[in-house]
Amino acid sequence: MDITDSSAEEILSVTLPTETVKIQKTSLFIELLLNLCAYPFIAIFMKSVIVRKEFHRNLKLLLSNIPVFLMLMLMTRMILLVHKLQFINVEPSLRKRLEQICNCVMLEKGLCILSISLERFVALYYTKRYENCAYPVPFFGIGLTITQVILGYTK
């Protein structure tokens, strides 16, 4: 039985997208598993930060509750990954948009670094106002820390 060039192209056009989908699904499942494995390590690390008191004392209350925040964010991340697995089979234009959203990660990391720098600057140079959380901006440090955690652990 002869296979012509046109039929070979049809076979390739059918098999390549399914292979790509399999690769994408596999990578997303691996990412999902890594997220599951990461939570205990993050919680242990944050607990050691609380014990060593490496952060400003005004943020101690938030740091004691940070594993709860991390758990909520991890669950949200896993739900998004599962939905992304369902989106793989949709049309290419929607897939392209999803990839563009994922490319914003570098911007998020930059914003995280900026917020950490801003919080440290305010803590060092405006100590009285920073410790008196109620004056210029209520709970300024706590708000910035929540922003850092959200930006740091989401994609």
mmCIF file of C-alpha atoms in Angstrom:
data_model
loop_
_atom_site.group_PDB
_atom_site.id
_atom_site.type_symbol
_atom_site.label_atom_id
_atom_site.label_comp_id
_atom_site.label_asym_id
_atom_site.label_seq_id
_atom_site.Cartn_x
_atom_site.Cartn_y
_atom_site.Cartn_z
ATOM 1 C CA MET A 1 0.000 0.000 0.000
ATOM 2 C CA ASP A 2 1.415 3.386 -1.091
ATOM 3 C CA ILE A 3 1.479 6.413 1.141
ATOM 4 C CA THR A 4 1.530 9.603 -0.893
ATOM 5 C CA ASP A 5 2.959 12.923 0.263
ATOM 6 C CA SER A 6 -0.485 14.418 0.901
ATOM 7 C CA SER A 7 -1.606 11.527 3.121
ATOM 8 C CA ALA A 8 1.684 11.664 5.053
ATOM 9 C CA GLU A 9 1.119 15.387 5.660
ATOM 10 C CA GLU A 10 -2.405 14.643 6.903
ATOM 11 C CA ILE A 11 -1.065 12.035 9.316
ATOM 12 C CA LEU A 12 1.559 14.478 10.615
ATOM 13 C CA SER A 13 -0.982 17.286 11.004
ATOM 14 C CA VAL A 14 -3.205 14.982 13.053
ATOM 15 C CA THR A 15 -0.501 13.485 15.291
ATOM 16 C CA LEU A 16 1.584 16.587 16.026
ATOM 17 C CA PRO A 17 -1.115 18.577 17.845
ATOM 18 C CA THR A 18 -2.057 15.598 20.035
ATOM 19 C CA GLU A 19 1.617 15.076 20.913
ATOM 20 C CA THR A 20 1.912 18.757 21.825
ATOM 21 C CA VAL A 21 -1.202 18.487 23.973
ATOM 22 C CA LYS A 22 0.272 15.445 25.755
ATOM 23 C CA ILE A 23 3.513 17.321 26.436
ATOM 24 C CA GLN A 24 1.616 20.355 27.742
ATOM 25 C CA LYS A 25 -0.595 18.197 29.953
ATOM 26 C CA THR A 26 2.432 16.354 31.333
ATOM 27 C CA SER A 27 4.248 19.598 32.138
ATOM 28 C CA LEU A 28 1.157 20.984 33.866
ATOM 29 C CA PHE A 29 0.736 17.806 35.941
ATOM 30 C CA ILE A 30 4.402 18.036 36.958
ATOM 31 C CA GLU A 31 3.855 21.680 37.934
ATOM 32 C CA LEU A 32 0.810 20.644 39.950
ATOM 33 C CA LEU A 33 2.822 17.979 41.801
ATOM 34 C CA LEU A 34 5.661 20.436 42.465
ATOM 35 C CA ASN A 35 3.160 22.876 43.957
ATOM 36 C CA LEU A 36 1.847 20.127 46.222
ATOM 37 C CA CYS A 37 5.370 19.190 47.317
ATOM 38 C CA ALA A 38 6.410 22.821 47.829
ATOM 39 C CA TYR A 39 3.846 23.707 50.502
ATOM 40 C CA PRO A 40 5.418 21.880 53.490
ATOM 41 C CA PHE A 41 8.842 23.358 52.702
ATOM 42 C CA ILE A 42 7.402 26.872 52.412
ATOM 43 C CA ALA A 43 5.540 26.452 55.708
ATOM 44 C CA ILE A 44 8.697 25.178 57.480
ATOM 45 C CA PHE A 45 10.747 28.051 56.033
ATOM 46 C CA MET A 46 8.216 30.661 57.156
ATOM 47 C CA LYS A 47 8.110 29.104 60.635
ATOM 48 C CA SER A 48 11.905 29.427 60.886
ATOM 49 C CA VAL A 49 11.610 33.083 59.807
ATOM 50 C CA ILE A 50 9.148 33.660 62.664
ATOM 51 C CA VAL A 51 11.457 31.970 65.194
ATOM 52 C CA ARG A 52 14.549 33.919 64.076
ATOM 53 C CA LYS A 53 12.575 37.195 63.848
ATOM 54 C CA GLU A 54 14.292 38.211 60.631
ATOM 55 C CA PHE A 55 11.391 40.464 59.638
ATOM 56 C CA HIS A 56 10.231 43.718 61.192
ATOM 57 C CA ARG A 57 8.345 43.142 64.453
ATOM 58 C CA ASN A 58 5.178 44.845 63.168
ATOM 59 C CA LEU A 59 4.787 41.982 60.698
ATOM 60 C CA LYS A 60 5.048 39.256 63.344
ATOM 61 C CA LEU A 61 1.269 38.821 63.503
ATOM 62 C CA LEU A 62 1.034 38.343 59.752
ATOM 63 C CA LEU A 63 3.980 35.947 59.670
ATOM 64 C CA SER A 64 2.344 33.734 62.275
ATOM 65 C CA ASN A 65 -0.638 33.372 59.938
ATOM 66 C CA ILE A 66 1.349 33.082 56.718
ATOM 67 C CA PRO A 67 1.012 29.271 56.317
ATOM 68 C CA VAL A 68 -2.764 29.798 56.106
ATOM 69 C CA PHE A 69 -2.272 32.414 53.352
ATOM 70 C CA LEU A 70 0.130 30.089 51.538
ATOM 71 C CA MET A 71 -2.300 27.191 51.746
ATOM 72 C CA LEU A 72 -5.103 29.321 50.281
ATOM 73 C CA MET A 73 -2.850 30.547 47.479
ATOM 74 C CA LEU A 74 -1.587 27.042 46.770
ATOM 75 C CA MET A 75 -5.139 25.731 46.483
ATOM 76 C CA THR A 76 -6.046 28.625 44.158
ATOM 77 C CA ARG A 77 -2.963 27.893 42.063
ATOM 78 C CA MET A 78 -3.858 24.206 41.788
ATOM 79 C CA ILE A 79 -7.431 25.030 40.753
ATOM 80 C CA LEU A 80 -6.062 27.351 38.054
ATOM 81 C CA LEU A 81 -3.697 24.613 36.850
ATOM 82 C CA VAL A 82 -6.542 22.115 36.598
ATOM 83 C CA HIS A 83 -8.570 24.631 34.589
ATOM 84 C CA LYS A 84 -5.539 25.277 32.396
ATOM 85 C CA LEU A 85 -5.372 21.532 31.715
ATOM 86 C CA GLN A 86 -8.954 21.720 30.467
ATOM 87 C CA PHE A 87 -8.120 24.763 28.309
ATOM 88 C CA ILE A 88 -5.365 22.900 26.432
ATOM 89 C CA ASN A 89 -7.908 21.269 24.135
ATOM 90 C CA VAL A 90 -9.509 24.574 23.140
ATOM 91 C CA GLU A 91 -8.788 26.640 20.050
ATOM 92 C CA PRO A 92 -5.273 28.019 19.471
ATOM 93 C CA SER A 93 -6.276 31.699 19.829
ATOM 94 C CA LEU A 94 -7.459 31.157 23.417
ATOM 95 C CA ARG A 95 -4.362 29.070 24.153
ATOM 96 C CA LYS A 96 -2.207 31.945 22.870
ATOM 97 C CA ARG A 97 -3.976 34.371 25.226
ATOM 98 C CA LEU A 98 -3.380 32.036 28.165
ATOM 99 C CA GLU A 99 0.327 31.893 27.300
ATOM 100 C CA GLN A 100 0.460 35.701 27.160
ATOM 101 C CA ILE A 101 -1.011 35.831 30.667
ATOM 102 C CA CYS A 102 1.679 33.407 31.889
ATOM 103 C CA ASN A 103 4.375 35.652 30.383
ATOM 104 C CA CYS A 104 3.525 38.326 32.970
ATOM 105 C CA VAL A 105 5.502 36.370 35.595
ATOM 106 C CA MET A 106 8.634 38.517 35.182
ATOM 107 C CA LEU A 107 6.591 41.668 35.757
ATOM 108 C CA GLU A 108 5.091 40.147 38.909
ATOM 109 C CA LYS A 109 8.535 39.207 40.249
ATOM 110 C CA GLY A 110 9.763 42.742 39.536
ATOM 111 C CA LEU A 111 6.796 44.203 41.420
ATOM 112 C CA CYS A 112 7.534 41.848 44.317
ATOM 113 C CA ILE A 113 11.145 43.087 44.511
ATOM 114 C CA LEU A 114 9.922 46.694 44.282
ATOM 115 C CA SER A 115 7.446 46.215 47.144
ATOM 116 C CA ILE A 116 10.106 44.560 49.335
ATOM 117 C CA SER A 117 12.506 47.447 48.657
ATOM 118 C CA LEU A 118 9.817 50.039 49.390
ATOM 119 C CA GLU A 119 8.844 48.341 52.650
ATOM 120 C CA ARG A 120 12.480 48.177 53.812
ATOM 121 C CA PHE A 121 13.059 51.829 52.851
ATOM 122 C CA VAL A 122 10.034 52.991 54.838
ATOM 123 C CA ALA A 123 10.948 50.765 57.792
ATOM 124 C CA LEU A 124 14.468 52.235 57.943
ATOM 125 C CA TYR A 125 13.873 55.928 57.239
ATOM 126 C CA TYR A 126 10.421 56.520 58.695
ATOM 127 C CA THR A 127 10.609 54.307 61.764
ATOM 128 C CA LYS A 128 8.249 56.284 64.003
ATOM 129 C CA ARG A 129 5.505 56.456 61.412
ATOM 130 C CA TYR A 130 6.093 52.865 60.355
ATOM 131 C CA GLU A 131 5.790 51.541 63.898
ATOM 132 C CA ASN A 132 2.736 53.709 64.498
ATOM 133 C CA CYS A 133 0.775 51.811 61.859
ATOM 134 C CA ALA A 134 -2.329 53.992 62.316
ATOM 135 C CA TYR A 135 -0.841 57.288 61.070
ATOM 136 C CA PRO A 136 0.045 57.900 57.421
ATOM 137 C CA VAL A 137 -1.145 54.633 55.914
ATOM 138 C CA PRO A 138 -2.903 52.114 58.164
ATOM 139 C CA PHE A 139 -1.114 48.743 58.253
ATOM 140 C CA PHE A 140 1.337 49.809 55.540
ATOM 141 C CA GLY A 141 3.902 47.071 56.242
ATOM 142 C CA ILE A 142 1.289 44.348 56.566
ATOM 143 C CA GLY A 143 -0.332 45.412 53.283
ATOM 144 C CA LEU A 144 3.021 45.349 51.520
ATOM 145 C CA THR A 145 3.858 41.936 52.942
ATOM 146 C CA ILE A 146 0.554 40.490 51.744
ATOM 147 C CA THR A 147 1.331 41.957 48.305
ATOM 148 C CA GLN A 148 4.807 40.383 48.387
ATOM 149 C CA VAL A 149 3.429 36.969 49.302
ATOM 150 C CA ILE A 150 0.734 37.107 46.621
ATOM 151 C CA LEU A 151 3.167 38.276 43.939
ATOM 152 C CA GLY A 152 5.862 35.842 45.051
ATOM 153 C CA TYR A 153 3.795 32.671 45.046
ATOM 154 C CA THR A 154 1.482 33.198 42.092
ATOM 155 C CA LYS A 155 2.227 33.107 38.394
#
